[in-house]
Amino acid sequence: MSRDEEIAVFRLAVRNWSEQNFEGTVALLADDVVHTVNVDALEIPWVSSATGKAEVVARLQLIAATFAVDAFVIDSLSYVDGEIRATILVYHMHRKTRERLDTKIRFRVRVKDGRLVRIDEFLDAAYIDAFQRFVTYIEQSAEEAGLG
């Protein structure tokens, strides 16, 4: 595939996710896709590395169940050494707490034969802060319900 074709595949994946077209997003994943995330050690439920289409799809399902996506927009994009590098502006809301989580996510992506084969995701501090607030909210809710 040409550079422009690979970029078009990535742009389509971003557009599908932004439009909550889950099936369209999943269709662009290779069977052996590898998805790494820079914060695995923090054990954030909706943010974890995955190997293989089934694992990545399960992670995407958890994200979709956790957040209502308002927009997932490419802020910057470059192509370096066969790799797409992009910064995505993410506008979404946690479905249970109703808290807004607007942030930037950086990606390094490889495309082969029209499918995403490698996705490296780099989250910023806003995600970590939000996770800590969600944990506090859950703990407080459990305590108020007499479960904590």
mmCIF file of C-alpha atoms in Angstrom:
data_model
loop_
_atom_site.group_PDB
_atom_site.id
_atom_site.type_symbol
_atom_site.label_atom_id
_atom_site.label_comp_id
_atom_site.label_asym_id
_atom_site.label_seq_id
_atom_site.Cartn_x
_atom_site.Cartn_y
_atom_site.Cartn_z
ATOM 1 C CA MET A 1 0.000 0.000 0.000
ATOM 2 C CA SER A 2 1.081 3.547 -0.594
ATOM 3 C CA ARG A 3 1.687 6.039 2.178
ATOM 4 C CA ASP A 4 -1.532 7.861 1.272
ATOM 5 C CA GLU A 5 -3.552 4.626 1.337
ATOM 6 C CA GLU A 6 -2.208 3.726 4.773
ATOM 7 C CA ILE A 7 -3.076 7.196 6.065
ATOM 8 C CA ALA A 8 -6.568 6.858 4.557
ATOM 9 C CA VAL A 9 -7.099 3.611 6.512
ATOM 10 C CA PHE A 10 -6.115 5.346 9.753
ATOM 11 C CA ARG A 11 -8.318 8.362 9.004
ATOM 12 C CA LEU A 12 -11.244 6.027 8.349
ATOM 13 C CA ALA A 13 -10.667 4.230 11.666
ATOM 14 C CA VAL A 14 -10.673 7.581 13.495
ATOM 15 C CA ARG A 15 -13.823 8.720 11.692
ATOM 16 C CA ASN A 16 -15.581 5.414 12.414
ATOM 17 C CA TRP A 17 -14.754 5.631 16.120
ATOM 18 C CA SER A 18 -15.810 9.287 16.291
ATOM 19 C CA GLU A 19 -19.139 8.402 14.653
ATOM 20 C CA GLN A 20 -19.560 5.454 17.045
ATOM 21 C CA ASN A 21 -19.421 3.062 14.090
ATOM 22 C CA PHE A 22 -18.083 0.149 16.100
ATOM 23 C CA GLU A 23 -18.383 -2.411 13.302
ATOM 24 C CA GLY A 24 -16.537 -0.113 10.889
ATOM 25 C CA THR A 25 -13.740 0.378 13.392
ATOM 26 C CA VAL A 26 -13.400 -3.353 14.094
ATOM 27 C CA ALA A 27 -13.377 -4.163 10.360
ATOM 28 C CA LEU A 28 -10.109 -2.233 10.031
ATOM 29 C CA LEU A 29 -8.253 -4.348 12.610
ATOM 30 C CA ALA A 30 -5.928 -7.117 11.466
ATOM 31 C CA ASP A 31 -6.515 -10.519 13.085
ATOM 32 C CA ASP A 32 -3.062 -10.328 14.687
ATOM 33 C CA VAL A 33 -3.233 -6.639 15.691
ATOM 34 C CA VAL A 34 -1.045 -5.559 18.607
ATOM 35 C CA HIS A 35 -2.205 -2.633 20.719
ATOM 36 C CA THR A 36 0.090 -1.268 23.405
ATOM 37 C CA VAL A 37 -0.706 1.439 25.942
ATOM 38 C CA ASN A 38 1.854 3.392 27.954
ATOM 39 C CA VAL A 39 -0.021 3.083 31.271
ATOM 40 C CA ASP A 40 -0.570 -0.675 31.606
ATOM 41 C CA ALA A 41 0.992 -0.734 35.061
ATOM 42 C CA LEU A 42 -1.765 1.538 36.422
ATOM 43 C CA GLU A 43 -4.405 -1.107 35.666
ATOM 44 C CA ILE A 44 -7.023 1.337 34.396
ATOM 45 C CA PRO A 45 -9.911 -0.945 33.380
ATOM 46 C CA TRP A 46 -10.615 0.593 29.971
ATOM 47 C CA VAL A 47 -6.949 1.180 29.139
ATOM 48 C CA SER A 48 -4.784 -1.882 28.649
ATOM 49 C CA SER A 49 -2.596 -3.427 26.025
ATOM 50 C CA ALA A 50 -4.034 -6.252 23.955
ATOM 51 C CA THR A 51 -2.834 -8.752 21.373
ATOM 52 C CA GLY A 52 -5.087 -10.179 18.683
ATOM 53 C CA LYS A 53 -8.330 -8.880 17.280
ATOM 54 C CA ALA A 54 -10.548 -10.506 19.925
ATOM 55 C CA GLU A 55 -8.653 -8.855 22.810
ATOM 56 C CA VAL A 56 -8.588 -5.459 21.108
ATOM 57 C CA VAL A 57 -12.311 -5.690 20.327
ATOM 58 C CA ALA A 58 -13.040 -6.537 23.980
ATOM 59 C CA ARG A 59 -11.089 -3.455 25.056
ATOM 60 C CA LEU A 60 -12.917 -1.264 22.531
ATOM 61 C CA GLN A 61 -16.261 -2.632 23.783
ATOM 62 C CA LEU A 62 -15.324 -1.672 27.345
ATOM 63 C CA ILE A 63 -14.365 1.842 26.225
ATOM 64 C CA ALA A 64 -17.652 2.201 24.331
ATOM 65 C CA ALA A 65 -19.596 0.977 27.363
ATOM 66 C CA THR A 66 -17.702 3.323 29.694
ATOM 67 C CA PHE A 67 -17.693 6.518 27.617
ATOM 68 C CA ALA A 68 -20.047 8.381 25.318
ATOM 69 C CA VAL A 69 -17.831 9.697 22.519
ATOM 70 C CA ASP A 70 -18.696 13.207 21.362
ATOM 71 C CA ALA A 71 -15.739 13.529 19.006
ATOM 72 C CA PHE A 72 -12.453 11.827 18.173
ATOM 73 C CA VAL A 73 -10.585 14.290 15.952
ATOM 74 C CA ILE A 74 -7.143 14.251 14.328
ATOM 75 C CA ASP A 75 -5.176 17.239 15.618
ATOM 76 C CA SER A 76 -1.905 16.406 13.871
ATOM 77 C CA LEU A 77 -0.670 13.619 11.638
ATOM 78 C CA SER A 78 2.656 12.681 10.092
ATOM 79 C CA TYR A 79 4.133 9.663 8.371
ATOM 80 C CA VAL A 80 7.651 8.693 9.427
ATOM 81 C CA ASP A 81 9.522 5.504 8.531
ATOM 82 C CA GLY A 82 6.407 3.566 7.563
ATOM 83 C CA GLU A 83 4.538 4.642 10.671
ATOM 84 C CA ILE A 84 1.592 6.998 11.133
ATOM 85 C CA ARG A 85 2.052 9.348 14.060
ATOM 86 C CA ALA A 86 -0.994 11.257 15.186
ATOM 87 C CA THR A 87 -2.371 13.296 18.015
ATOM 88 C CA ILE A 88 -6.092 12.842 18.530
ATOM 89 C CA LEU A 89 -8.335 15.234 20.427
ATOM 90 C CA VAL A 90 -10.835 13.193 22.403
ATOM 91 C CA TYR A 91 -14.110 14.628 23.669
ATOM 92 C CA HIS A 92 -16.201 12.230 25.693
ATOM 93 C CA MET A 93 -18.140 11.711 28.895
ATOM 94 C CA HIS A 94 -18.081 8.911 31.424
ATOM 95 C CA ARG A 95 -21.485 7.273 31.165
ATOM 96 C CA LYS A 96 -22.020 6.669 34.915
ATOM 97 C CA THR A 97 -20.399 9.690 36.553
ATOM 98 C CA ARG A 98 -21.286 12.082 33.677
ATOM 99 C CA GLU A 99 -17.812 13.551 34.054
ATOM 100 C CA ARG A 100 -16.288 15.097 30.934
ATOM 101 C CA LEU A 101 -12.953 13.695 29.874
ATOM 102 C CA ASP A 102 -11.526 15.823 27.102
ATOM 103 C CA THR A 103 -7.912 15.040 26.396
ATOM 104 C CA LYS A 104 -5.262 14.279 23.796
ATOM 105 C CA ILE A 105 -4.073 10.823 22.898
ATOM 106 C CA ARG A 106 -0.976 10.213 20.824
ATOM 107 C CA PHE A 107 -0.767 7.228 18.518
ATOM 108 C CA ARG A 108 1.879 5.465 16.472
ATOM 109 C CA VAL A 109 0.178 3.152 14.000
ATOM 110 C CA ARG A 110 1.243 0.677 11.344
ATOM 111 C CA VAL A 111 -1.030 -0.415 8.520
ATOM 112 C CA LYS A 112 -0.586 -3.496 6.354
ATOM 113 C CA ASP A 113 -2.881 -4.710 3.578
ATOM 114 C CA GLY A 114 -5.563 -2.196 4.541
ATOM 115 C CA ARG A 115 -5.693 -3.213 8.214
ATOM 116 C CA LEU A 116 -4.287 -1.759 11.425
ATOM 117 C CA VAL A 117 -1.565 -4.184 12.551
ATOM 118 C CA ARG A 118 0.069 -2.174 15.341
ATOM 119 C CA ILE A 119 -1.339 0.585 17.519
ATOM 120 C CA ASP A 120 0.840 2.203 20.164
ATOM 121 C CA GLU A 121 -1.198 4.534 22.374
ATOM 122 C CA PHE A 122 0.235 7.204 24.665
ATOM 123 C CA LEU A 123 -2.126 8.747 27.222
ATOM 124 C CA ASP A 124 -1.563 12.033 28.992
ATOM 125 C CA ALA A 125 -1.949 13.023 32.641
ATOM 126 C CA ALA A 126 -5.616 14.028 32.212
ATOM 127 C CA TYR A 127 -6.545 10.369 31.718
ATOM 128 C CA ILE A 128 -4.704 9.377 34.871
ATOM 129 C CA ASP A 129 -6.349 12.166 36.873
ATOM 130 C CA ALA A 130 -9.783 11.175 35.586
ATOM 131 C CA PHE A 131 -9.194 7.555 36.543
ATOM 132 C CA GLN A 132 -8.291 8.599 40.070
ATOM 133 C CA ARG A 133 -11.503 10.667 40.299
ATOM 134 C CA PHE A 134 -13.555 7.715 39.024
ATOM 135 C CA VAL A 135 -12.023 5.411 41.625
ATOM 136 C CA THR A 136 -12.800 7.954 44.354
ATOM 137 C CA TYR A 137 -16.392 8.256 43.048
ATOM 138 C CA ILE A 138 -16.844 4.479 43.048
ATOM 139 C CA GLU A 139 -15.395 4.162 46.549
ATOM 140 C CA GLN A 140 -17.630 6.962 47.861
ATOM 141 C CA SER A 141 -20.700 5.430 46.210
ATOM 142 C CA ALA A 142 -19.924 2.034 47.712
ATOM 143 C CA GLU A 143 -19.401 3.595 51.130
ATOM 144 C CA GLU A 144 -22.699 5.519 50.911
ATOM 145 C CA ALA A 145 -24.475 2.298 49.930
ATOM 146 C CA GLY A 146 -22.971 0.529 52.936
ATOM 147 C CA LEU A 147 -20.774 -1.698 50.779
ATOM 148 C CA GLY A 148 -17.445 -0.157 51.643
#
